Amino acid sequence: MIHYFEGQLGHAFVIIAFVSSMLSAYAYFKGRNQDTEWTAFGSKIFYVHSFAVIGIIGTLFYLITNHYFEYHYVYSHSSKILPIYYQISCFWEGQEGSFLLWMFWNAVLGIILINTNKFWKAPVMFVMALTQVFLSSMILGVVVLDIKLGSSPFMLLREVIDAPIFKTNPNFIPEDGNGLNPLLQNYWMVIHPPTLFLGFATTVIPFAYCIGGLIIGKNKEWIRPALPWAQFSAMILGVGILMGAYWAYETLNFGGYWNWDPVENAIYVPWLVLVAAIHVMIAYKKSGAALKMSLILVVASFILVLYATFLTRSGILGNSSVHSFTDLGLSGQLLIYLLVFLALSIFMIAKRWKDIPTSKEETSTYSREFWIFMGAATLCLMAFQVLAGTSIPVYNKIAESLGFELNMAPATDTFTAYSLPQLLLSIILAILSGTGQFFWWKKMDSKKLKAELTTPFVISLVISGLVIALAQISDPYYLILLIACTYSIVANAKIFIGVAKSNINLSGGSITHIGIAMMLVGILFSSGYSTILSTNYTSMVWSSEFPEEVNRDNLLLFINEPRQMKEYSMIYRGIRKDTREEGFVDQNDLIPTTNPLKVVRKGSADTLTLINPENSYFEVEYHTEEGKQFTLFPRVQINTAMDMIVYSPDIKRKLSADMYTHVRTFPDPDQEPDWSDPKEIKVTIGDQFFINDYVANLERMEPISEIDGTPLSAGDVAVKAVIRVQGEYQNYDAEPIFLIRNQEFVGRIDDQVNDLAFRISIQNILPHENAVVLAYQTTQKDWIIMEAVKKPWINLLWIGTFLLVIGFVVAIRRRYLEFVKMRDKGVEA
């Protein structure tokens, strides 16, 4: 039965959200000059809008959790076997869900703004409501004058897919859905997208204060209320970016956490510009300089978020990104969304440009403003350098629309295109972040500067020298970056100690700068000095389809055969399934049932529950020279509905380094093994013999009354041979069956021991000789090709991230308390 009502309810909520956002935007615009009636009306309508957004989300969640696969969105992104936390991830896997998530955060933030600042309510909420108009239009799913507006998550499957089944049976409902993309089945994907979209949503708030201020003629007063929100936005967006990096590190198998993917770049660029904006906003609050630059950078950060949205959701990136969405026909709407806000920004800036105050004082090299502007310029240059390369598909599309072809290809050498330029600019940034802090807190001249910098500079050289000697760093770029980052850490630590003694609330900047420098050192070591432990020293080529570096950096491991790898001895133990009751269990010991989530352990009636039947884990034991041992379980996920095979690493974490292990390939589980010709052998009970070079013993012959849980029929007789085989590390029992009906042979059921790569059957029973004729066949042992990488001091990256967040929290708290204090004094603007 098709559940029409739920979809119609969800679509009604979408229409209400769209209409109410337009009404709210109009009311707030009318009330922009402190018209309380229009402002109050706008707030009431925005609450209606927020209720409708929650209604859309609740309805879609209801459809997903109840497995209503008659709906295209539910069918495309979920399945019955997904645990509840991955069903949550299904919500934002598609474009419609991600827009909904963005709308939700905008609604939450809008309600907060409505209740925090009466003076700015109307002009700021006008911009907030206007963004909701465009976001709501993205999920409308209606056609007006042959123009499609949005893509609704409440479309029925038969309305989207033109399949023959719907012509013969319009009410056909699939038994199950395609499931969640294997790449997204990671706990970080439950928290990373909401965090990232909260970051996206918060970028509109400083933009709204800026544009709202220009609309009502408060060309400079917007800085104070916008600054804490800009800092909050930079913190959340930065954390969201780094969560994505950690997800890539844990889930993807390219061996790192940042791959200069166009989608990664598109989010990284507005964050850099936003951080630059924060610095110049702080400079304006201190000295009254750089108001125009603050305005331009705040606007640019939000416009770049919209540009990132266009890149990732318009389909313009094509296959150049693993993260981008396919085009749902929304590219025109996305472009209009971008151009409207760009046009609004240009219009308001141009209208107020002459009225925006500027500082006429000449900036000295010994002033804090000079060093802040240098830092902001460096951040903007870093952003532009990445943006220029990332936008190559856009250049090609523009040229195509103008009637000619550029055929520019995205960079394949990402180190030269991105890593090296960013490294060089990071050196400048580290030096500026260390030196500029001294100018911020003290008036400087050449003598004072020399006195302040001498101690941190000397300490930095000593520490850097020791690290360089111990870590054997020889690359000149890395040498300079290490020295610059060490200097930044030491200099900011000195500032922190001095500031914290008087007022800890003033230490946010120094803590943040220490965190950034530590992150850069962590990136330096983990990326620049990773060690391939699984180097292939043989001349064997594992696959002609693999690039040269894959054949060079990966090892072949046969099951239960030790393999030396640098200071480790490795043993591949086989494929495991993750069960709720017993953890990892050998898949050869499990029997499938009709329920894909349930399996039965061989030799018992125990039923186990699989965490995810699509996942299989390769158990790899590591033994150190000191006698220590640990086990890693790199994963493969096979989604037949999506025709996807995804390999994910497992990581052994230590303070000084991570052991990063992932499987490159393994035998196709759907391909029948290439068995040898049968070899017969006659044995009696108690005899020892060899199977595939393993010692075997016929323990006993015993009658059985059922086969695979099915009782035998009257007149049937079945006999089972119990054969004990000594493997490398454990014994295995093979139990082939010989079936007789009406005193005549009718069948043989062989038994297979996968770990030892053989199968065995009973060919004949010789009662007069008290013997049995066995036949066995052998095949290639199970194997994997895997890579192991040692990533030194990667934890400095994550520790630096933690310090970055702490620094932002301290700074946000300080700026917000300043804002509240001024507001309570009656200084609303």
PDB file of C-alpha atoms in Angstrom, residues 678-681 736-738 745 747-748 750 760-766 772-777:
ATOM      1  CA  PRO A 678      40.232 -34.708  -7.273  1.00  0.00           C
ATOM      2  CA  LYS A 679      42.767 -36.932  -5.577  1.00  0.00           C
ATOM      3  CA  GLU A 680      41.468 -40.110  -3.954  1.00  0.00           C
ATOM      4  CA  ILE A 681      42.857 -41.801  -0.880  1.00  0.00           C
ATOM      5  CA  PRO A 736      31.876 -34.543   4.552  1.00  0.00           C
ATOM      6  CA  ILE A 737      28.576 -36.490   4.308  1.00  0.00           C
ATOM      7  CA  PHE A 738      27.649 -39.631   2.380  1.00  0.00           C
ATOM      8  CA  PHE A 745      24.074 -44.204  -2.969  1.00  0.00           C
ATOM      9  CA  GLY A 747      24.633 -38.100  -2.965  1.00  0.00           C
ATOM     10  CA  ARG A 748      27.810 -36.636  -1.504  1.00  0.00           C
ATOM     11  CA  ASP A 750      31.610 -32.189   0.567  1.00  0.00           C
ATOM     12  CA  ILE A 760      36.977 -33.092   0.761  1.00  0.00           C
ATOM     13  CA  SER A 761      34.210 -35.602   0.076  1.00  0.00           C
ATOM     14  CA  ILE A 762      33.415 -39.262   0.778  1.00  0.00           C
ATOM     15  CA  GLN A 763      33.590 -41.184  -2.485  1.00  0.00           C
ATOM     16  CA  ASN A 764      32.738 -44.627  -1.138  1.00  0.00           C
ATOM     17  CA  ILE A 765      32.371 -46.613   2.044  1.00  0.00           C
ATOM     18  CA  LEU A 766      33.988 -50.079   2.127  1.00  0.00           C
ATOM     19  CA  VAL A 772      36.476 -45.210   3.425  1.00  0.00           C
ATOM     20  CA  VAL A 773      37.554 -43.674   0.114  1.00  0.00           C
ATOM     21  CA  LEU A 774      38.030 -39.911   0.350  1.00  0.00           C
ATOM     22  CA  ALA A 775      38.649 -37.415  -2.433  1.00  0.00           C
ATOM     23  CA  TYR A 776      40.063 -33.936  -1.926  1.00  0.00           C
ATOM     24  CA  GLN A 777      40.704 -30.952  -4.161  1.00  0.00           C
TER      25      GLN A 777
END
